[in-house]
mmCIF file of C-alpha atoms and ligand atoms in Angstrom:
data_model
loop_
_atom_site.group_PDB
_atom_site.id
_atom_site.type_symbol
_atom_site.label_atom_id
_atom_site.label_comp_id
_atom_site.label_asym_id
_atom_site.label_seq_id
_atom_site.Cartn_x
_atom_site.Cartn_y
_atom_site.Cartn_z
ATOM 1 C CA MET A 1 0.000 0.000 0.000
ATOM 2 C CA LEU A 2 1.271 3.444 -0.871
ATOM 3 C CA PHE A 3 0.474 6.474 1.240
ATOM 4 C CA ILE A 4 1.366 9.563 -0.765
ATOM 5 C CA LEU A 5 1.918 12.346 1.746
ATOM 6 C CA LYS A 6 0.872 15.971 1.547
ATOM 7 C CA LYS A 7 3.970 18.097 0.921
ATOM 8 C CA GLY A 8 5.885 18.672 4.141
ATOM 9 C CA ALA A 9 3.140 17.044 6.248
ATOM 10 C CA ASP A 10 3.896 15.743 9.731
ATOM 11 C CA TRP A 11 3.294 12.027 9.376
ATOM 12 C CA SER A 12 4.047 10.985 12.973
ATOM 13 C CA THR A 13 0.468 9.859 13.645
ATOM 14 C CA LEU A 14 0.444 7.851 10.391
ATOM 15 C CA LYS A 15 3.677 6.208 11.503
ATOM 16 C CA GLU A 16 2.103 5.250 14.832
ATOM 17 C CA LYS A 17 -0.992 3.837 13.150
ATOM 18 C CA ILE A 18 1.048 1.736 10.730
ATOM 19 C CA SER A 19 3.409 0.521 13.461
ATOM 20 C CA SER A 20 0.617 -0.459 15.776
ATOM 21 C CA SER A 21 -1.088 -2.408 12.969
ATOM 22 C CA GLY A 22 2.007 -4.632 12.874
ATOM 23 C CA ALA A 23 2.788 -3.748 9.240
ATOM 24 C CA SER A 24 6.269 -3.047 7.901
ATOM 25 C CA TYR A 25 6.826 0.304 6.265
ATOM 26 C CA ARG A 26 9.380 2.576 4.721
ATOM 27 C CA TYR A 27 9.371 6.321 4.188
ATOM 28 C CA LEU A 28 10.669 7.371 0.771
ATOM 29 C CA ASN A 29 11.218 10.542 -1.155
ATOM 30 C CA LEU A 30 10.936 9.409 -4.763
ATOM 31 C CA TYR A 31 10.477 11.536 -7.868
ATOM 32 C CA GLY A 32 9.805 14.592 -5.721
ATOM 33 C CA LYS A 33 7.012 12.838 -3.820
ATOM 34 C CA GLU A 34 7.086 11.908 -0.153
ATOM 35 C CA LEU A 35 5.477 8.555 0.399
ATOM 36 C CA VAL A 36 5.208 5.692 2.809
ATOM 37 C CA VAL A 37 5.074 2.165 1.450
ATOM 38 C CA ALA A 38 3.542 -0.262 3.927
ATOM 39 C CA TRP A 39 2.987 -4.010 3.735
ATOM 40 C CA PRO A 40 1.131 -6.334 3.902
ATOM 41 C CA ASP A 41 -1.923 -4.489 2.570
ATOM 42 C CA SER A 42 -4.290 -6.432 4.823
ATOM 43 C CA LEU A 43 -2.889 -4.747 7.960
ATOM 44 C CA VAL A 44 -3.135 -1.165 6.695
ATOM 45 C CA GLU A 45 -6.355 -1.372 4.681
ATOM 46 C CA THR A 46 -8.285 0.786 7.155
ATOM 47 C CA VAL A 47 -5.515 3.236 8.075
ATOM 48 C CA VAL A 48 -6.395 6.867 7.353
ATOM 49 C CA ASP A 49 -4.488 9.972 8.419
ATOM 50 C CA PRO A 50 -4.639 13.716 7.743
ATOM 51 C CA SER A 51 -1.031 13.679 6.455
ATOM 52 C CA VAL A 52 -2.083 11.500 3.512
ATOM 53 C CA GLU A 53 -2.992 13.096 0.212
ATOM 54 C CA MET A 54 -3.722 9.854 -1.582
ATOM 55 C CA LYS A 55 -3.719 6.188 -0.706
ATOM 56 C CA VAL A 56 -2.962 3.804 -3.573
ATOM 57 C CA LYS A 57 -3.253 0.052 -3.521
ATOM 58 C CA PRO A 58 -1.399 -1.153 -6.622
ATOM 59 C CA LYS A 59 -2.737 -4.405 -8.036
ATOM 60 C CA ARG A 60 0.713 -5.385 -9.206
ATOM 61 C CA PRO A 61 3.302 -6.861 -6.834
ATOM 62 C CA PHE A 62 5.857 -4.233 -7.807
ATOM 63 C CA GLN A 63 4.237 -1.257 -6.119
ATOM 64 C CA LEU A 64 6.871 1.440 -6.566
ATOM 65 C CA ALA A 65 7.812 0.514 -10.140
ATOM 66 C CA SER A 66 4.167 0.314 -11.186
ATOM 67 C CA ASN A 67 2.606 3.116 -13.202
ATOM 68 C CA GLU A 68 -0.576 2.745 -11.159
ATOM 69 C CA TRP A 69 0.590 5.568 -8.865
ATOM 70 C CA LYS A 70 2.988 7.378 -11.208
ATOM 71 C CA SER A 71 1.653 7.683 -14.717
ATOM 72 C CA ASP A 72 4.311 10.041 -16.088
ATOM 73 C CA PRO A 73 7.355 8.250 -17.490
ATOM 74 C CA THR A 74 10.501 8.453 -15.377
ATOM 75 C CA ILE A 75 13.541 10.052 -16.948
ATOM 76 C CA VAL A 76 16.842 8.764 -15.617
ATOM 77 C CA ASP A 77 19.639 11.305 -15.740
ATOM 78 C CA VAL A 78 23.191 10.020 -16.124
ATOM 79 C CA LYS A 79 25.422 13.077 -15.898
ATOM 80 C CA GLY A 80 23.097 15.047 -18.147
ATOM 81 C CA VAL A 81 22.237 12.163 -20.509
ATOM 82 C CA LYS A 82 18.482 11.708 -20.191
ATOM 83 C CA ILE A 83 17.139 8.181 -20.583
ATOM 84 C CA GLY A 84 13.384 7.867 -21.095
ATOM 85 C CA ASP A 85 12.944 11.123 -22.957
ATOM 86 C CA ARG A 86 12.389 11.684 -26.682
ATOM 87 C CA LYS A 87 15.927 10.754 -27.650
ATOM 88 C CA VAL A 88 16.885 7.112 -28.052
ATOM 89 C CA VAL A 89 20.056 6.900 -25.957
ATOM 90 C CA VAL A 90 22.787 4.562 -27.156
ATOM 91 C CA ALA A 91 25.528 3.182 -24.912
ATOM 92 C CA ALA A 92 28.369 1.534 -26.804
ATOM 93 C CA GLY A 93 31.806 0.114 -26.174
ATOM 94 C CA PRO A 94 33.652 -3.138 -25.784
ATOM 95 C CA CYS A 95 32.326 -6.165 -23.959
ATOM 96 C CA ALA A 96 35.417 -5.985 -21.752
ATOM 97 C CA VAL A 97 38.046 -3.322 -21.190
ATOM 98 C CA GLU A 98 41.237 -5.012 -22.398
ATOM 99 C CA ASP A 99 43.867 -2.295 -22.541
ATOM 100 C CA GLU A 100 44.190 1.454 -22.870
ATOM 101 C CA GLU A 101 44.552 1.578 -26.650
ATOM 102 C CA GLN A 102 41.560 -0.718 -27.255
ATOM 103 C CA LEU A 103 39.323 1.313 -24.952
ATOM 104 C CA MET A 104 40.427 4.771 -26.102
ATOM 105 C CA THR A 105 40.074 3.847 -29.776
ATOM 106 C CA THR A 106 36.591 2.413 -29.192
ATOM 107 C CA ALA A 107 35.463 5.327 -27.026
ATOM 108 C CA LYS A 108 36.469 7.868 -29.670
ATOM 109 C CA GLU A 109 34.865 5.859 -32.468
ATOM 110 C CA VAL A 110 31.530 5.357 -30.723
ATOM 111 C CA LYS A 111 31.457 9.006 -29.713
ATOM 112 C CA ARG A 112 32.049 10.027 -33.321
ATOM 113 C CA ALA A 113 29.254 7.728 -34.471
ATOM 114 C CA GLY A 114 26.816 9.352 -32.024
ATOM 115 C CA ALA A 115 26.762 7.212 -28.864
ATOM 116 C CA SER A 116 25.829 9.047 -25.651
ATOM 117 C CA LEU A 117 27.306 6.655 -23.090
ATOM 118 C CA LEU A 118 30.412 4.461 -22.967
ATOM 119 C CA ARG A 119 30.041 0.821 -21.918
ATOM 120 C CA GLY A 120 32.792 -1.639 -21.024
ATOM 121 C CA GLY A 121 33.197 -4.383 -18.456
ATOM 122 C CA ALA A 122 36.020 -4.204 -15.916
ATOM 123 C CA PHE A 123 34.687 -7.037 -13.753
ATOM 124 C CA LYS A 124 33.434 -9.747 -16.112
ATOM 125 C CA PRO A 125 31.021 -12.537 -15.176
ATOM 126 C CA ARG A 126 32.411 -15.415 -17.261
ATOM 127 C CA THR A 127 30.917 -18.867 -17.573
ATOM 128 C CA SER A 128 34.361 -20.453 -17.280
ATOM 129 C CA PRO A 129 36.860 -19.483 -14.584
ATOM 130 C CA TYR A 130 39.588 -20.003 -17.192
ATOM 131 C CA SER A 131 38.231 -17.211 -19.414
ATOM 132 C CA PHE A 132 39.447 -13.612 -19.212
ATOM 133 C CA GLN A 133 37.942 -12.167 -16.034
ATOM 134 C CA GLY A 134 38.454 -8.462 -16.760
ATOM 135 C CA LEU A 135 41.048 -5.954 -15.565
ATOM 136 C CA GLY A 136 39.189 -5.150 -12.338
ATOM 137 C CA VAL A 137 39.904 -1.775 -10.750
ATOM 138 C CA LYS A 138 42.509 -1.024 -13.424
ATOM 139 C CA GLY A 139 39.706 -1.369 -16.005
ATOM 140 C CA LEU A 140 37.550 1.087 -14.054
ATOM 141 C CA GLU A 141 40.408 3.602 -14.024
ATOM 142 C CA LEU A 142 40.769 3.262 -17.794
ATOM 143 C CA LEU A 143 37.031 3.768 -18.242
ATOM 144 C CA ARG A 144 37.201 6.966 -16.197
ATOM 145 C CA ARG A 145 40.057 8.221 -18.331
ATOM 146 C CA ALA A 146 38.237 7.398 -21.579
ATOM 147 C CA SER A 147 35.148 9.111 -20.218
ATOM 148 C CA ASP A 148 37.042 12.237 -19.238
ATOM 149 C CA GLU A 149 38.625 12.366 -22.670
ATOM 150 C CA THR A 150 35.433 11.857 -24.682
ATOM 151 C CA GLY A 151 32.830 13.329 -22.337
ATOM 152 C CA LEU A 152 30.800 10.101 -22.519
ATOM 153 C CA PRO A 153 29.523 8.999 -19.097
ATOM 154 C CA VAL A 154 30.399 5.394 -18.193
ATOM 155 C CA VAL A 155 28.111 2.438 -17.538
ATOM 156 C CA THR A 156 29.868 -0.664 -16.223
ATOM 157 C CA GLU A 157 28.942 -3.862 -14.426
ATOM 158 C CA ILE A 158 29.324 -4.309 -10.683
ATOM 159 C CA MET A 159 29.447 -7.930 -9.552
ATOM 160 C CA ASP A 160 30.216 -7.537 -5.863
ATOM 161 C CA GLN A 161 28.945 -4.888 -3.454
ATOM 162 C CA ARG A 162 32.357 -4.850 -1.754
ATOM 163 C CA HIS A 163 33.649 -3.007 -4.839
ATOM 164 C CA MET A 164 31.129 -0.182 -4.520
ATOM 165 C CA GLU A 165 33.674 2.445 -3.433
ATOM 166 C CA TYR A 166 35.529 2.010 -6.736
ATOM 167 C CA PHE A 167 32.338 2.259 -8.772
ATOM 168 C CA LYS A 168 31.355 5.439 -6.910
ATOM 169 C CA LYS A 169 34.754 6.852 -7.766
ATOM 170 C CA TYR A 170 35.077 5.777 -11.405
ATOM 171 C CA ALA A 171 31.628 4.962 -12.863
ATOM 172 C CA ASP A 172 28.558 7.065 -13.675
ATOM 173 C CA MET A 173 25.982 4.285 -13.931
ATOM 174 C CA LEU A 174 26.007 0.820 -12.383
ATOM 175 C CA GLN A 175 25.147 -2.166 -14.533
ATOM 176 C CA ILE A 176 23.690 -5.211 -12.826
ATOM 177 C CA GLY A 177 24.256 -8.186 -15.098
ATOM 178 C CA ALA A 178 21.890 -10.967 -16.037
ATOM 179 C CA ARG A 179 23.744 -13.410 -13.812
ATOM 180 C CA ASN A 180 23.388 -11.164 -10.778
ATOM 181 C CA ALA A 181 19.883 -9.992 -11.577
ATOM 182 C CA GLN A 182 18.473 -11.647 -8.457
ATOM 183 C CA ASN A 183 21.433 -11.035 -6.167
ATOM 184 C CA PHE A 184 19.220 -9.184 -3.737
ATOM 185 C CA ASP A 185 22.005 -7.908 -1.479
ATOM 186 C CA LEU A 186 23.751 -6.421 -4.513
ATOM 187 C CA LEU A 187 20.479 -4.833 -5.638
ATOM 188 C CA LYS A 188 19.945 -3.251 -2.213
ATOM 189 C CA GLU A 189 23.489 -1.911 -2.181
ATOM 190 C CA ALA A 190 23.063 -0.534 -5.711
ATOM 191 C CA GLY A 191 19.920 1.164 -4.437
ATOM 192 C CA ARG A 192 21.706 2.642 -1.436
ATOM 193 C CA SER A 193 24.538 3.959 -3.634
ATOM 194 C CA GLY A 194 22.130 6.495 -5.113
ATOM 195 C CA MET A 195 23.759 5.934 -8.533
ATOM 196 C CA PRO A 196 21.690 5.339 -11.679
ATOM 197 C CA VAL A 197 21.315 1.610 -12.358
ATOM 198 C CA LEU A 198 21.031 -0.299 -15.633
ATOM 199 C CA LEU A 199 19.260 -3.448 -14.539
ATOM 200 C CA LYS A 200 19.506 -6.456 -16.824
ATOM 201 C CA ARG A 201 16.801 -9.080 -16.872
ATOM 202 C CA GLY A 202 17.944 -12.440 -15.556
ATOM 203 C CA MET A 203 17.985 -14.948 -18.407
ATOM 204 C CA GLY A 204 15.546 -17.158 -16.528
ATOM 205 C CA ASN A 205 13.320 -14.446 -15.119
ATOM 206 C CA THR A 206 9.740 -13.641 -16.013
ATOM 207 C CA VAL A 207 8.835 -10.006 -16.649
ATOM 208 C CA GLU A 208 7.262 -9.833 -13.190
ATOM 209 C CA GLU A 209 10.386 -11.217 -11.511
ATOM 210 C CA TRP A 210 12.503 -8.739 -13.486
ATOM 211 C CA ILE A 211 10.439 -5.743 -12.407
ATOM 212 C CA LEU A 212 10.525 -6.962 -8.815
ATOM 213 C CA THR A 213 14.319 -6.764 -8.949
ATOM 214 C CA ALA A 214 13.899 -3.060 -9.772
ATOM 215 C CA GLU A 215 11.577 -2.794 -6.777
ATOM 216 C CA TYR A 216 14.505 -3.686 -4.478
ATOM 217 C CA ILE A 217 16.403 -0.648 -5.766
ATOM 218 C CA LEU A 218 13.417 1.713 -5.581
ATOM 219 C CA LEU A 219 12.731 0.588 -2.022
ATOM 220 C CA GLU A 220 16.180 1.929 -1.093
ATOM 221 C CA ASN A 221 14.951 5.358 -2.170
ATOM 222 C CA ASN A 222 16.723 5.217 -5.519
ATOM 223 C CA GLY A 223 14.380 5.908 -8.419
ATOM 224 C CA SER A 224 17.044 5.981 -11.140
ATOM 225 C CA VAL A 225 16.536 2.550 -12.645
ATOM 226 C CA VAL A 226 16.568 1.572 -16.320
ATOM 227 C CA LEU A 227 15.227 -1.916 -17.079
ATOM 228 C CA CYS A 228 17.275 -3.801 -19.680
ATOM 229 C CA GLU A 229 16.010 -6.696 -21.800
ATOM 230 C CA ARG A 230 18.987 -8.827 -22.882
ATOM 231 C CA GLY A 231 17.397 -12.061 -23.999
ATOM 232 C CA ILE A 232 16.140 -15.096 -22.149
ATOM 233 C CA ARG A 233 16.930 -18.813 -22.350
ATOM 234 C CA THR A 234 14.567 -20.735 -24.537
ATOM 235 C CA PHE A 235 14.811 -23.917 -26.591
ATOM 236 C CA GLU A 236 15.920 -21.888 -29.635
ATOM 237 C CA LYS A 237 19.547 -22.308 -30.604
ATOM 238 C CA SER A 238 19.895 -20.166 -33.720
ATOM 239 C CA THR A 239 20.471 -17.120 -31.523
ATOM 240 C CA ARG A 240 22.455 -17.007 -28.275
ATOM 241 C CA PHE A 241 19.413 -15.921 -26.246
ATOM 242 C CA THR A 242 15.853 -15.091 -27.313
ATOM 243 C CA ILE A 243 15.273 -11.354 -27.183
ATOM 244 C CA ASP A 244 11.843 -10.904 -25.651
ATOM 245 C CA ILE A 245 10.462 -7.856 -27.436
ATOM 246 C CA GLY A 246 6.962 -8.611 -26.180
ATOM 247 C CA GLY A 247 8.230 -8.830 -22.599
ATOM 248 C CA MET A 248 10.068 -5.558 -23.030
ATOM 249 C CA VAL A 249 6.890 -3.835 -24.203
ATOM 250 C CA SER A 250 4.945 -5.450 -21.368
ATOM 251 C CA ALA A 251 7.451 -4.040 -18.845
ATOM 252 C CA LYS A 252 7.072 -0.619 -20.418
ATOM 253 C CA LEU A 253 3.284 -0.771 -20.254
ATOM 254 C CA GLN A 254 3.249 -1.745 -16.577
ATOM 255 C CA THR A 255 5.905 0.564 -15.165
ATOM 256 C CA HIS A 256 7.034 4.174 -15.343
ATOM 257 C CA LEU A 257 10.698 3.158 -15.784
ATOM 258 C CA PRO A 258 12.690 3.629 -18.994
ATOM 259 C CA ILE A 259 13.497 0.485 -20.943
ATOM 260 C CA CYS A 260 16.777 -0.470 -22.569
ATOM 261 C CA ALA A 261 17.482 -3.316 -24.964
ATOM 262 C CA ASP A 262 20.792 -5.100 -25.428
ATOM 263 C CA PRO A 263 20.802 -6.539 -28.957
ATOM 264 C CA SER A 264 24.383 -7.888 -28.702
ATOM 265 C CA HIS A 265 24.015 -10.680 -26.152
ATOM 266 C CA PRO A 266 20.836 -12.237 -27.581
ATOM 267 C CA ALA A 267 22.302 -12.014 -31.087
ATOM 268 C CA GLY A 268 25.553 -13.793 -30.276
ATOM 269 C CA LYS A 269 26.555 -13.054 -33.876
ATOM 270 C CA ARG A 270 27.467 -9.700 -35.386
ATOM 271 C CA GLU A 271 25.212 -10.089 -38.379
ATOM 272 C CA LEU A 272 22.071 -10.225 -36.216
ATOM 273 C CA VAL A 273 22.800 -7.171 -34.078
ATOM 274 C CA HIS A 274 21.425 -4.481 -36.435
ATOM 275 C CA SER A 275 18.066 -6.202 -36.834
ATOM 276 C CA LEU A 276 17.571 -6.809 -33.126
ATOM 277 C CA ALA A 277 18.580 -3.241 -32.281
ATOM 278 C CA LEU A 278 16.147 -1.776 -34.798
ATOM 279 C CA ALA A 279 13.353 -4.109 -33.696
ATOM 280 C CA ALA A 280 13.812 -2.927 -30.109
ATOM 281 C CA VAL A 281 13.711 0.750 -31.087
ATOM 282 C CA ALA A 282 10.638 0.147 -33.254
ATOM 283 C CA ALA A 283 8.979 -1.475 -30.234
ATOM 284 C CA GLY A 284 9.672 1.546 -28.042
ATOM 285 C CA ALA A 285 13.040 1.008 -26.345
ATOM 286 C CA ASP A 286 14.335 4.198 -24.724
ATOM 287 C CA MET A 287 17.932 3.033 -24.793
ATOM 288 C CA LEU A 288 20.232 0.504 -26.453
ATOM 289 C CA ILE A 289 23.501 -0.942 -25.185
ATOM 290 C CA VAL A 290 25.712 -2.255 -27.967
ATOM 291 C CA GLU A 291 29.089 -4.020 -27.955
ATOM 292 C CA VAL A 292 31.748 -2.493 -30.216
ATOM 293 C CA HIS A 293 35.414 -3.484 -30.531
ATOM 294 C CA PRO A 294 38.099 -2.101 -32.849
ATOM 295 C CA ARG A 295 39.183 -5.659 -33.763
ATOM 296 C CA PRO A 296 36.293 -7.948 -32.783
ATOM 297 C CA GLU A 297 38.008 -11.106 -34.017
ATOM 298 C CA LYS A 298 40.771 -10.521 -31.426
ATOM 299 C CA ALA A 299 38.417 -9.675 -28.537
ATOM 300 C CA LEU A 300 39.022 -11.491 -25.250
ATOM 301 C CA SER A 301 35.272 -11.980 -24.702
ATOM 302 C CA ASP A 302 32.153 -12.093 -26.889
ATOM 303 C CA SER A 303 34.283 -11.885 -30.011
ATOM 304 C CA GLU A 304 31.547 -13.047 -32.399
ATOM 305 C CA GLN A 305 28.921 -10.490 -31.460
ATOM 306 C CA GLN A 306 30.907 -7.269 -31.196
ATOM 307 C CA LEU A 307 30.491 -4.775 -34.027
ATOM 308 C CA THR A 308 33.381 -3.046 -35.747
ATOM 309 C CA PRO A 309 33.326 0.752 -35.418
ATOM 310 C CA GLU A 310 32.213 0.944 -39.077
ATOM 311 C CA GLN A 311 29.314 -1.427 -38.478
ATOM 312 C CA PHE A 312 28.352 0.570 -35.389
ATOM 313 C CA SER A 313 28.458 3.816 -37.319
ATOM 314 C CA LEU A 314 26.076 2.369 -39.907
ATOM 315 C CA LEU A 315 23.807 1.118 -37.126
ATOM 316 C CA MET A 316 23.663 4.614 -35.634
ATOM 317 C CA GLN A 317 22.579 6.024 -38.995
ATOM 318 C CA ARG A 318 19.804 3.446 -39.186
ATOM 319 C CA ILE A 319 18.712 4.086 -35.604
ATOM 320 C CA LYS A 320 18.581 7.816 -36.282
ATOM 321 C CA ALA A 321 16.431 7.316 -39.396
ATOM 322 C CA LEU A 322 14.072 4.993 -37.537
ATOM 323 C CA ALA A 323 13.871 7.264 -34.499
ATOM 324 C CA GLU A 324 12.921 10.178 -36.733
ATOM 325 C CA ALA A 325 10.235 8.132 -38.463
ATOM 326 C CA LEU A 326 8.833 7.445 -34.985
ATOM 327 C CA GLY A 327 8.844 11.097 -33.969
ATOM 328 C CA ARG A 328 11.933 10.662 -31.803
ATOM 329 C CA THR A 329 15.621 11.460 -32.136
ATOM 330 C CA ALA A 330 18.809 9.461 -31.642
HETATM 331 C C1 PEP B 1 27.554 -7.411 -20.591
HETATM 332 O O1 PEP B 1 26.777 -6.507 -20.891
HETATM 333 O O2 PEP B 1 28.776 -7.350 -20.781
HETATM 334 C C2 PEP B 1 27.022 -8.656 -20.004
HETATM 335 C C3 PEP B 1 27.806 -9.541 -19.410
HETATM 336 O O3 PEP B 1 25.705 -8.776 -20.175
HETATM 337 P P1 PEP B 1 24.671 -9.818 -19.510
HETATM 338 O O4 PEP B 1 24.768 -9.639 -18.036
HETATM 339 O O5 PEP B 1 23.367 -9.385 -20.084
HETATM 340 O O6 PEP B 1 25.096 -11.188 -19.982
HETATM 341 MN MN1 MN B 2 29.574 -9.227 -23.534
#
């Protein structure tokens, strides 16, 4: 249950009423609104208080992410880059940061092609422990340098909350990867960091489970969450994962959060990336995150799906044309 408070109201009597009902609650200041979320609904059904402007009982399990109480779309601001607005925002860069030259070259190329954010993994979640694991903190430092040089804010994956101090220092947006999508302690810590979060959908998660992972972040008083569809596991083997365009649209229709699509990981192959990216934009994605490498065939991870800078530049032209046809920009 959501109790939206009157601006600046003294809610001490509401607090007492909720506490004495035995319900759990949290006071939040989200999107310029003061509110108290209390649960379970059954214990607070009859609670009324003069501090409350509106009481909302969302039908969906994700109360804060639901557009039942907030109908205007949320715009997430990453150092001035606005995600969820008219412009289709594109983040691009290598799967993994490998060395200074590779990152700097890519950063400059994607900037030239029109990307707004730089991506690149410093801590890599790899299926095999024998695969390249990323440069760690050194990779974060390189990302910061590339960002300072190009002016592109950085989005990069955090795998362990114990590394948060480095991400606060070097990154502009946290990425939670598909493999950590339901690492609830990491989600809470990402929420508490106050940083914008790009939240991937777990490859085995339903849309509802995915949105509930965002709820963990919102409940820490952090409203800057972008949901990212990156493909789910199905029986289909012709692509690496099955990009769930319908699920992405469903998430958009049920929440106020901006939606991103990652066409690279579901594609698994370079030649599929353009089509998946364009399909996602056509379906209403607010953002794309695309892997680009100056020499994809030499990449230390995801070599087959990374675009060359030339291929990325062509993709940007296509995205721009499509965005314009849809009354947007890119
Ligand atoms: C990535 O973006 O580099 C990545 C590992 O993605 P995912 O978590 O979606 O597999
Ligand atoms: Mn990758």
